[in-house]
Tab-separated table of C-alpha atoms and ligand atoms in Angstrom:
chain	number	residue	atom	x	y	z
A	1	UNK	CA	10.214	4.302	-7.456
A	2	UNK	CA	13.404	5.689	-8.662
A	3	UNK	CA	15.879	7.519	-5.827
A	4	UNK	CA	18.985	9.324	-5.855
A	5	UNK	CA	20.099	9.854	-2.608
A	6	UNK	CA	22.910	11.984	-2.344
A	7	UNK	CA	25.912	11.248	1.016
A	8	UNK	CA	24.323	8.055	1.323
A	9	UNK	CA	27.887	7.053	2.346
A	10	UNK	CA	27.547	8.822	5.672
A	11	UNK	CA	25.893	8.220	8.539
A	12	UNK	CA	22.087	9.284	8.115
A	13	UNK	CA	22.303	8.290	4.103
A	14	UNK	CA	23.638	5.042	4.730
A	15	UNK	CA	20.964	4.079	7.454
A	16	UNK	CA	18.362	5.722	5.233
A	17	UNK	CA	19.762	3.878	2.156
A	18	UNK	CA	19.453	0.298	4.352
A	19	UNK	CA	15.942	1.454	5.467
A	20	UNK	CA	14.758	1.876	1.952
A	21	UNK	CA	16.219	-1.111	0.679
A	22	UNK	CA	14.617	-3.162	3.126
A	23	UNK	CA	10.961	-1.663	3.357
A	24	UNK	CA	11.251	-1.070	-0.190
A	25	UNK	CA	13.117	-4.167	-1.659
A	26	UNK	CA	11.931	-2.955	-5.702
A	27	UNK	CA	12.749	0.462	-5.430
A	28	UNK	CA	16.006	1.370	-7.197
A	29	UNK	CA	18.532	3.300	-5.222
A	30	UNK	CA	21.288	5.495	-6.981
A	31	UNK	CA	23.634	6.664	-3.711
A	32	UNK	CA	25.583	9.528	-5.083
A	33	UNK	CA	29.025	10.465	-3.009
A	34	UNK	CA	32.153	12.055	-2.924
A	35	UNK	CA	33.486	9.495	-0.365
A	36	UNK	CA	34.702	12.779	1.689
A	37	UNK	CA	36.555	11.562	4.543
A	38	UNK	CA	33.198	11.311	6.698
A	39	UNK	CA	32.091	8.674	3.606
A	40	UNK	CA	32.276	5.158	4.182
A	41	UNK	CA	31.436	2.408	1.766
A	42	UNK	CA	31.978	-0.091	4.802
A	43	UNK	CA	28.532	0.928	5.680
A	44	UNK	CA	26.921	-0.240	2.316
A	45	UNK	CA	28.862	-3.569	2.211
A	46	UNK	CA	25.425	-5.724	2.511
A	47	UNK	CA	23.792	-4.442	-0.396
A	48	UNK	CA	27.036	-5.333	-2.736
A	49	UNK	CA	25.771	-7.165	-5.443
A	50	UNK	CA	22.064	-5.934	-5.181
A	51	UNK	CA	20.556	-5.533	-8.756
A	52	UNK	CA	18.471	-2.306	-7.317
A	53	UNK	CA	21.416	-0.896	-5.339
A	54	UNK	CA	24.099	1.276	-7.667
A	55	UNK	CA	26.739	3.164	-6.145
A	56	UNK	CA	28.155	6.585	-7.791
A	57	UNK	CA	30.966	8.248	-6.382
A	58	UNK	CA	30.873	11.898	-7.098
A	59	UNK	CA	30.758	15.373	-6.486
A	60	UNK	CA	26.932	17.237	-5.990
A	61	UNK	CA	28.444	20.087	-7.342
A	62	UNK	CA	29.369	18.810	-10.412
A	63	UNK	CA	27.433	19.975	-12.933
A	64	UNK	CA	27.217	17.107	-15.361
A	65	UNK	CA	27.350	14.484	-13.432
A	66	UNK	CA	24.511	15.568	-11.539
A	67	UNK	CA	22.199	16.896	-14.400
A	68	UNK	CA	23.025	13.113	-15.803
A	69	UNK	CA	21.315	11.284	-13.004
A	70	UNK	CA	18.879	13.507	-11.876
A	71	UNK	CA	17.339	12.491	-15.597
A	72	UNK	CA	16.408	8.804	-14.661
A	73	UNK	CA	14.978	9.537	-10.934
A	74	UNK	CA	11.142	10.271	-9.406
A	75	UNK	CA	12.492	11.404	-6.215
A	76	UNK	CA	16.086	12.936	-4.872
A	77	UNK	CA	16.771	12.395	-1.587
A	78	UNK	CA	19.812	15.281	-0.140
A	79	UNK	CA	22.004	14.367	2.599
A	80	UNK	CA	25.254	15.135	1.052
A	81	UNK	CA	26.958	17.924	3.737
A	82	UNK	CA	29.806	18.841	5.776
A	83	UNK	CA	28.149	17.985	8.902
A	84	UNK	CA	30.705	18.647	11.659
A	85	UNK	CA	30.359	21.688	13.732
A	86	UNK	CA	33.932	21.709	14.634
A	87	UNK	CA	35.430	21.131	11.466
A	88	UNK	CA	33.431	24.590	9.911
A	89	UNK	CA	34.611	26.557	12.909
A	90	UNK	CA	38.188	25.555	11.788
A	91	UNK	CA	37.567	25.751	7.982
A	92	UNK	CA	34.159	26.205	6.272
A	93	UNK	CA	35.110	26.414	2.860
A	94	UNK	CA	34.783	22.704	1.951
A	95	UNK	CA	31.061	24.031	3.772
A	96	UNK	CA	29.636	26.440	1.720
A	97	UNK	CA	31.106	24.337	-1.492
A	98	UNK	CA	28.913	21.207	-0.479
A	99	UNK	CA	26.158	22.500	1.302
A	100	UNK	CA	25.168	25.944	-0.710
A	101	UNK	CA	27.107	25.105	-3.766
A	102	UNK	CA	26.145	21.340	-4.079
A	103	UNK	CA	22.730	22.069	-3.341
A	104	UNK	CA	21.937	24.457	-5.849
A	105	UNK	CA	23.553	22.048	-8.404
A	106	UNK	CA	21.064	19.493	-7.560
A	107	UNK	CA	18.007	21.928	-7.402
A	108	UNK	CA	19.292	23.210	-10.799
A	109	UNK	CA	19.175	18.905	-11.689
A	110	UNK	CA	16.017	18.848	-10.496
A	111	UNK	CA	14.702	22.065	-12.390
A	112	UNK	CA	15.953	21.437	-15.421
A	113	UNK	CA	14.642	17.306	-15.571
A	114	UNK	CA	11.132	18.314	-15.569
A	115	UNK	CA	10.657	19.577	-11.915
A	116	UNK	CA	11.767	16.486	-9.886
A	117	UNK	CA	10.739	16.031	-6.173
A	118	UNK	CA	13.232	16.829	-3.911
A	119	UNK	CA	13.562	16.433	-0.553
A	120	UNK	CA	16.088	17.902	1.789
A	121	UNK	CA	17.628	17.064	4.431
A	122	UNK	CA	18.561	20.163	7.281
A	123	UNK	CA	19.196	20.635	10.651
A	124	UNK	CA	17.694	22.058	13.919
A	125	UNK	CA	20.828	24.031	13.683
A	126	UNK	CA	19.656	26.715	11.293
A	127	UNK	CA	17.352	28.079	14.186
A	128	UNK	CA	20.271	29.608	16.282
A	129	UNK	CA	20.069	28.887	20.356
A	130	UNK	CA	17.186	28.478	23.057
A	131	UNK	CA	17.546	29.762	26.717
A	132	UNK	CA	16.433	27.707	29.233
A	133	UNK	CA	12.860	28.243	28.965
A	134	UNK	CA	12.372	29.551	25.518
A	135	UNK	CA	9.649	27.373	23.947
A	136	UNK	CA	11.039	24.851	20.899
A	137	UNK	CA	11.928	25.696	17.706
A	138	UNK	CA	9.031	24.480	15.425
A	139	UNK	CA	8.233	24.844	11.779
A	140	UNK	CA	7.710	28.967	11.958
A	141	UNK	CA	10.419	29.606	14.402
A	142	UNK	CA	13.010	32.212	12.344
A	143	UNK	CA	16.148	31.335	11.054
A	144	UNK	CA	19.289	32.573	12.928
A	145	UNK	CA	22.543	30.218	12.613
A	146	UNK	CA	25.439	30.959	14.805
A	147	UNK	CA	27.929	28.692	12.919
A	148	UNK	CA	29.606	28.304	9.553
A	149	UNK	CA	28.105	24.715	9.764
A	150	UNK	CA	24.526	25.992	10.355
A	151	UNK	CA	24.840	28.781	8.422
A	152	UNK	CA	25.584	26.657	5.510
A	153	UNK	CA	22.462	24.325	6.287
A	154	UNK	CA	20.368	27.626	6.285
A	155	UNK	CA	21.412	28.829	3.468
A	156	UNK	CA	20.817	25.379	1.383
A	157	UNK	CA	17.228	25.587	3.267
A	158	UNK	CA	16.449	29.215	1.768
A	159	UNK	CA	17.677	27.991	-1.174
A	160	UNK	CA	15.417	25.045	-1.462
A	161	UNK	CA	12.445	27.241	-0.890
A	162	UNK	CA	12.924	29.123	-3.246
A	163	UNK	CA	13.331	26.955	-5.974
A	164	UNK	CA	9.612	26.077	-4.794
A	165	UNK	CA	8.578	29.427	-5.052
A	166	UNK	CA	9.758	30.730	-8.225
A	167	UNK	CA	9.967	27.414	-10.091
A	168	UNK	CA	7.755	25.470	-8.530
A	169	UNK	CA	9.978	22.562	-7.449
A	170	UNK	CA	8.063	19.960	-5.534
A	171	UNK	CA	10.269	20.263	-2.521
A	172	UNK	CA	9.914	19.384	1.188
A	173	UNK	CA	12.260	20.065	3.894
A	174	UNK	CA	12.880	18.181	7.295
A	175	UNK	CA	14.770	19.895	10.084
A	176	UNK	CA	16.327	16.977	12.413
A	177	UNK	CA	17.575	17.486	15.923
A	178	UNK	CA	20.918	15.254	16.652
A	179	UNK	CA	20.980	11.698	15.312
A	180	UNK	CA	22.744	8.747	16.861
A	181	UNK	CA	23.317	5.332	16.302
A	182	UNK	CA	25.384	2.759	13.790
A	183	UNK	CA	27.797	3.776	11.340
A	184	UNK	CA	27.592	7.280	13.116
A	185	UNK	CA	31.189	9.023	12.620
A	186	UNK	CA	33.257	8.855	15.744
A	187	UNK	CA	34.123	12.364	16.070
A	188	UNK	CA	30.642	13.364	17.247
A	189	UNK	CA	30.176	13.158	20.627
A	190	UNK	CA	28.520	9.991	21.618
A	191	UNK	CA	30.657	7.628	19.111
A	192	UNK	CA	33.418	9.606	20.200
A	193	UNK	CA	32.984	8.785	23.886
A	194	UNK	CA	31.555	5.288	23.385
A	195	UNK	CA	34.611	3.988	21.215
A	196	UNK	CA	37.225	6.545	23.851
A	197	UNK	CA	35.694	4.782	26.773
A	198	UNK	CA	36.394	1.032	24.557
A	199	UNK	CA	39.998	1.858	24.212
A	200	UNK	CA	40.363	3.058	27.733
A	201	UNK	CA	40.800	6.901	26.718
A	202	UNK	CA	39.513	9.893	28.350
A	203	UNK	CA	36.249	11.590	27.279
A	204	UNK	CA	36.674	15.417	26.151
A	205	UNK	CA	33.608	17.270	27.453
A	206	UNK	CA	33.071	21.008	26.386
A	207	UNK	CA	32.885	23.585	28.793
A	208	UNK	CA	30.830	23.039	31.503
A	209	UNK	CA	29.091	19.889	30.093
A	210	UNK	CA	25.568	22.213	30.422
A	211	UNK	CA	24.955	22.691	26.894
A	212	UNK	CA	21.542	21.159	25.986
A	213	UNK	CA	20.747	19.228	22.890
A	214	UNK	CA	17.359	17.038	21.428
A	215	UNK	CA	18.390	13.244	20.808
A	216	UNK	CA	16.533	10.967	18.114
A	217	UNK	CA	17.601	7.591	16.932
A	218	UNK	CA	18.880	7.450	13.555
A	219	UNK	CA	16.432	4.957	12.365
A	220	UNK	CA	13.195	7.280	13.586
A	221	UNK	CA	14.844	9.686	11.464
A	222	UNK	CA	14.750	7.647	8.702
A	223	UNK	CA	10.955	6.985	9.028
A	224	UNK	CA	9.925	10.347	9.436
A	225	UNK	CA	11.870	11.010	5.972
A	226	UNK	CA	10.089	8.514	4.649
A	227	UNK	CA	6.741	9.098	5.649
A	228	UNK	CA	7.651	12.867	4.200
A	229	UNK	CA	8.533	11.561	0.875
A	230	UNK	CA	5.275	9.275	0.574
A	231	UNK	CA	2.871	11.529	2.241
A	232	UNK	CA	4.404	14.937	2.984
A	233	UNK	CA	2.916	18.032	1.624
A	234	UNK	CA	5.067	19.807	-1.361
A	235	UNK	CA	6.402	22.769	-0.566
A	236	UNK	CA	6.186	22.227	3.844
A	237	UNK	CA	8.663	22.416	6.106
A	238	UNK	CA	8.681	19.358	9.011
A	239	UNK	CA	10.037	19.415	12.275
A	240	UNK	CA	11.775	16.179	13.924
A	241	UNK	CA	12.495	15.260	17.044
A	242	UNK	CA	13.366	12.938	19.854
A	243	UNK	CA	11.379	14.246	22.777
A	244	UNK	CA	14.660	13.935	24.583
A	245	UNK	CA	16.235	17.244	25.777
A	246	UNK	CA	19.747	16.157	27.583
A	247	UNK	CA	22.620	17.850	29.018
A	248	UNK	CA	25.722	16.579	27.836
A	249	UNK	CA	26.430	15.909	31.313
A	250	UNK	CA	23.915	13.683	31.479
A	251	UNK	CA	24.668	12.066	28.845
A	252	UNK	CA	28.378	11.703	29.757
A	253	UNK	CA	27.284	10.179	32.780
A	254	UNK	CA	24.706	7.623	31.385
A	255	UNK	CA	27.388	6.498	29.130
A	256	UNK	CA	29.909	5.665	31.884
A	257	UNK	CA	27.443	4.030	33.576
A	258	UNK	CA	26.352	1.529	30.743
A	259	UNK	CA	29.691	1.285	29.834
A	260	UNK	CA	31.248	0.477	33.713
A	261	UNK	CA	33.092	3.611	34.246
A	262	UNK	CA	33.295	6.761	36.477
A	263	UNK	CA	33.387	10.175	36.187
A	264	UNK	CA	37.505	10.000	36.217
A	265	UNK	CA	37.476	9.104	32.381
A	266	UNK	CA	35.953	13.159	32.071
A	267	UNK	CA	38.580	15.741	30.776
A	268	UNK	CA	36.830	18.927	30.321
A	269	UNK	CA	38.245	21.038	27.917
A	270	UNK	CA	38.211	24.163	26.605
A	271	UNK	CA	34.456	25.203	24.940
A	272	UNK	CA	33.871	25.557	21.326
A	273	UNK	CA	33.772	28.730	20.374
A	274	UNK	CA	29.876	30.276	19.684
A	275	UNK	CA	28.663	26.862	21.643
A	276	UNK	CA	24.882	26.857	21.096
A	277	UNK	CA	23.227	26.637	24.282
A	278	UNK	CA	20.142	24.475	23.969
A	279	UNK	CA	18.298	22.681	20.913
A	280	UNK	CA	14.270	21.457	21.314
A	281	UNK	CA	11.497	20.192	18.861
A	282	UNK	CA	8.364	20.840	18.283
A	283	UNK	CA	7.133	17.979	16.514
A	284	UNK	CA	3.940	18.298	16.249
A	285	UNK	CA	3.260	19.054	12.798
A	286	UNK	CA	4.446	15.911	11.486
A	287	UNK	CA	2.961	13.608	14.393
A	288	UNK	CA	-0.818	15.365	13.603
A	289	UNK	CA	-0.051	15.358	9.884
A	290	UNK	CA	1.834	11.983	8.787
A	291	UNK	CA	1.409	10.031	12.213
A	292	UNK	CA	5.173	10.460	13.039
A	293	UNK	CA	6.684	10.322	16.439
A	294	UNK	CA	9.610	8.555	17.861
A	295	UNK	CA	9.303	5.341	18.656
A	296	UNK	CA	12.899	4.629	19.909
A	297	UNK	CA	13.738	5.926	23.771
A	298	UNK	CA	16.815	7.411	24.846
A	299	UNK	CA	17.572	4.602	27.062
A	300	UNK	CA	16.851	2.088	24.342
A	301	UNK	CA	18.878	3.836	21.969
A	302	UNK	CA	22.001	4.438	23.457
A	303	UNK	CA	22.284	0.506	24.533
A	304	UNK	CA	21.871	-0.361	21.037
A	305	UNK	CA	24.359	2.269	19.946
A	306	UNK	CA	27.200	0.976	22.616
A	307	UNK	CA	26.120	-2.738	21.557
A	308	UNK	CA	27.180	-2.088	18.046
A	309	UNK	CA	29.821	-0.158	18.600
A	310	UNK	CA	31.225	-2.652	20.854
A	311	UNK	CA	30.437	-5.118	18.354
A	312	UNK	CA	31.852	-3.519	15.074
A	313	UNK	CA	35.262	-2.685	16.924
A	314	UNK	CA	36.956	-3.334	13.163
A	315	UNK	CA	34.395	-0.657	11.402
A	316	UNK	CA	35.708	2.551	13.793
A	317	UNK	CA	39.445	1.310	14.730
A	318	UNK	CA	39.586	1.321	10.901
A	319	UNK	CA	38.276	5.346	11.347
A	320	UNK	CA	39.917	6.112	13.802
A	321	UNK	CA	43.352	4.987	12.800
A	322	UNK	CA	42.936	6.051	8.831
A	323	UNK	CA	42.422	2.167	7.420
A	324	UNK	CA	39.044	3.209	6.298
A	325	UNK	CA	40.283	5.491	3.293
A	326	UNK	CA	42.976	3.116	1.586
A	327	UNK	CA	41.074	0.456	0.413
A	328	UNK	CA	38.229	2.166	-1.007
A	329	UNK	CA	41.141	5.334	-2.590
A	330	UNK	CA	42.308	1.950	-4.639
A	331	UNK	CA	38.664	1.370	-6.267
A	332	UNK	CA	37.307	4.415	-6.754
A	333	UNK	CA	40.473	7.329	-6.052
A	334	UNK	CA	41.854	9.855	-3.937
A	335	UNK	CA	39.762	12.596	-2.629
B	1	NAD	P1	28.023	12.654	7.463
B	1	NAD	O1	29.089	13.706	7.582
B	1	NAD	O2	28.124	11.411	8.270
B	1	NAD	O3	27.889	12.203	5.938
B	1	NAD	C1	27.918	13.106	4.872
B	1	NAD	C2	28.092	12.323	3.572
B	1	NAD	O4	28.058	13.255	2.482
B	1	NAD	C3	29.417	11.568	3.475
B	1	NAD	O5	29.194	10.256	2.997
B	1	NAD	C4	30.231	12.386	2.483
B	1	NAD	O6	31.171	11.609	1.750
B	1	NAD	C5	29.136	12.948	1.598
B	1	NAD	N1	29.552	14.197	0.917
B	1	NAD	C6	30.145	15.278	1.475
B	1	NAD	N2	30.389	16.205	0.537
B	1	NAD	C7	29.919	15.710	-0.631
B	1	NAD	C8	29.878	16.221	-1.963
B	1	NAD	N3	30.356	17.430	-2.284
B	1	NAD	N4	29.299	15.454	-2.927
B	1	NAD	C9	28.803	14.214	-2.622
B	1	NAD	N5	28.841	13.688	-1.383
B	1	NAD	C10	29.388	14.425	-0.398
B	1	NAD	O7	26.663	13.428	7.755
B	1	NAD	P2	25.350	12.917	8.520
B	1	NAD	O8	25.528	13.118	9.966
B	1	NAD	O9	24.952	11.601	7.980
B	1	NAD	O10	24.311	14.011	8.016
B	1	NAD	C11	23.560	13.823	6.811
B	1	NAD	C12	22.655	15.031	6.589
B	1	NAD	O11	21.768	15.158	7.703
B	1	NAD	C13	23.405	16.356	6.502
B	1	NAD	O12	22.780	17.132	5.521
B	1	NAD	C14	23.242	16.969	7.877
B	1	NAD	O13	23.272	18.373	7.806
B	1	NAD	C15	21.863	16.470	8.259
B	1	NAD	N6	21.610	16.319	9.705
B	1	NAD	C16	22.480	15.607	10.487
B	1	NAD	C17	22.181	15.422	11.838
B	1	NAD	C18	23.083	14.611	12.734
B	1	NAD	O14	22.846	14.580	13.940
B	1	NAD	N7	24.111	13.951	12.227
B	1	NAD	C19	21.011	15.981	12.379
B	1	NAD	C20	20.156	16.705	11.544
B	1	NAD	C21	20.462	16.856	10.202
B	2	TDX	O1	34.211	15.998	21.942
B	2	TDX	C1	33.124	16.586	22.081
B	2	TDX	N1	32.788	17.082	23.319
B	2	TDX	C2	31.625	17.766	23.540
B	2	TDX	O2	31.356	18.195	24.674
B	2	TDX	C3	32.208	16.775	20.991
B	2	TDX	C4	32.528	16.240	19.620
B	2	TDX	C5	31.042	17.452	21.240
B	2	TDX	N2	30.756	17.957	22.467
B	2	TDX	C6	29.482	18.690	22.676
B	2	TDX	C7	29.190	19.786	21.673
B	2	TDX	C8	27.677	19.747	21.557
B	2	TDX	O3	27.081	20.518	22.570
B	2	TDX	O4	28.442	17.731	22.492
B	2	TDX	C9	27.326	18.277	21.790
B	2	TDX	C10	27.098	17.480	20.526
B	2	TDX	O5	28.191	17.763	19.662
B	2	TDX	P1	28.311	17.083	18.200
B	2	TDX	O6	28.208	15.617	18.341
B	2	TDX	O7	29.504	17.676	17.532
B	2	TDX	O8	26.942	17.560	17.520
B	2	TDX	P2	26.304	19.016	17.274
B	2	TDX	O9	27.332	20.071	17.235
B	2	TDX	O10	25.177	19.185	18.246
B	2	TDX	O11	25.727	18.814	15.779
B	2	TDX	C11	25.073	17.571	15.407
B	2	TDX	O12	23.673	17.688	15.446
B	2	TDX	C12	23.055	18.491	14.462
B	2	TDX	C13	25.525	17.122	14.018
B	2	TDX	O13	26.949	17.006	13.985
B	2	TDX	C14	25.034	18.085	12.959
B	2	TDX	O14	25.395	17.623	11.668
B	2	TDX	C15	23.526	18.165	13.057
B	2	TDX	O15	23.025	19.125	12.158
């Protein structure tokens, strides 16, 4: 099988691409990215060299670039995004260019190269906020974004659909509560508290640290993608989650904890403005249909996280103090 995966530079694409190359050692892998400054060819560097492993760096909403490769694929893969909440709340234009834009370029790809299956990859995001005891969001909950980030992700989703509808793209859609693990960008919250707590720094906590989100390991994320591409039904929608509903208190606090610290390295700061309240899963429809569920706990999880980001100190110092960009700018240019 033939992919292009699109942001496989980033933190879900690159686990996903590592996944795939692994379970999958003859498939051939085309990773197309813009090597935005949330792309990271650090996270690739073991399959340098692999004959079934090529690397692209480019722009989804570039026309002919895109209509180029989507020629010699079964199967495209979409992660590409702006994925940070905070960064569309300060600017979303880079947003809708990447997420609405840059997906209809590839669904226009797809189209017009004989109806290639595409899978996307969205967000629990798109279905706005729970209260405390509203029931999870599953496949038939409506949309209703509160961000420029999730409004974005919505939009691509409706998108997506539709190209199924009128065209009769062979799409499916998987909408992921929030992912965690290796190579994940440390201005999310638990890299950015994990590698804070390393260096001795204060953890900035929202609010009142009561805002409620659904956790899921990146690499059970990758599986259920997987399974969805193999075995999914064209034109469905799949919910994914972690069965893990936690405060970001709670979290906070587990993380000091594992790491040896107290509750002094907590500065809570000023909310973010439109904070959604609570995220859940229903994931039902992909456990009953493809066998799916996560197999990963919490618990487990977040020690392995801390392990390798306490063991790949180089990978997010490089991050965090701008290394990352300059050697890769060299090969393959500014962006
Ligand atoms: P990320 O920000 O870590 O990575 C995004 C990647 O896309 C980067 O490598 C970046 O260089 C690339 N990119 C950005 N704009 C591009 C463009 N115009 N053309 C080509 N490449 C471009 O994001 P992530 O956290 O890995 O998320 C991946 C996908 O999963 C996104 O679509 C996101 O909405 C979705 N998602 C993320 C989470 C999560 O918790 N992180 C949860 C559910 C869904
Ligand atoms: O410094 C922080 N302090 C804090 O309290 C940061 C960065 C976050 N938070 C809070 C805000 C959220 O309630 O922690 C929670 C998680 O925040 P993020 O890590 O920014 O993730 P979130 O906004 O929930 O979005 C993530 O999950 C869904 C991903 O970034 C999205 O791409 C994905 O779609």
């Amino acid at each position: 099988m033939k992919l292009l995966v699109t942001g496989g530079a980033g933190f879900i694409g690159s686990n996903f691409v590592h996944y795939i190359a692994k379970k999958y050692p003859d498939y051939q892998i085309t990773n197309l990215d813009l090597l935005t400054y949330a792309g990271n060819l650090e996270n690739l560097k073991a399959l340098e060299g692999n004959p079934n492993y090529k690397f692209v760096k480019g722009d989804i909403a570039d026309k002919d670039l895109v209509n180029d490769l989507a020629k010699d694929v079964d199967v495209i893969v979409h992660f590409a995004a702006e994925s940070h909440v905070d960064r569309s709340i300060l600017d979303s234009s880079a947003f809708i260019h990447t997420n609405v834009v840059g997906t209809h370029n590839l669904l226009e790809a797809a189209k017009n190269n004989g109806n290639k299956r595409f899978h996307h990859v969205s967000t629990d995001e798109v279905f706005g906020s729970l209260g405390p005891n509203d029931p999870a969001f599953n496949e038939n909950t409506p949309y209703d974004p509160r961000s420029p980030y999730s409004a974005s992700k919505a939009s691509s989703d409706h998108l997506v659909r539709a190209y199924y509808h009128t065209y009769g793209l062979p799409v499916t859609i998987s909408n992921c509560s929030n992912n965690y693990g290796p190579y994940h960008f440390p201005e999310k919250l638990i890299p950015l508290f994990v590698t804070n707590l390393i260096e001795d720094k204060k953890v900035p906590l929202y609010g009142d640290g009561m805002n409620i989100r659904d956790w899921l390991y990146v690499e059970d994320h990758c599986q259920a993608i997987d399974l969805i591409i193999h075995g999914g039904r064209i034109g469905e929608t799949y919910c994914v989650g972690g069965a893990s509903e936690k405060t970001n208190k709670e979290i906070t606090y587990k993380i000091l904890e594992l790491m040896g610290k107290d509750e002094g390295s907590i500065e809570f700061v000023k909310d973010r403005p439109g904070h959604d309240k609570r995220y859940a899963i229903d994931f039902s429809k992909i456990k009953n249909e493809l066998g799916w569920e996560p197999s990963v706990s919490f618990e487990e999880g977040l020690q392995k996280t801390i392990e390798w980001f306490k063991n790949n100190e180089a990978w997010w110092k490089n991050i965090k103090n701008g290394d990352y960009k300059n050697y890769y700018a060299k090969q393959y240019g500014e962006k």
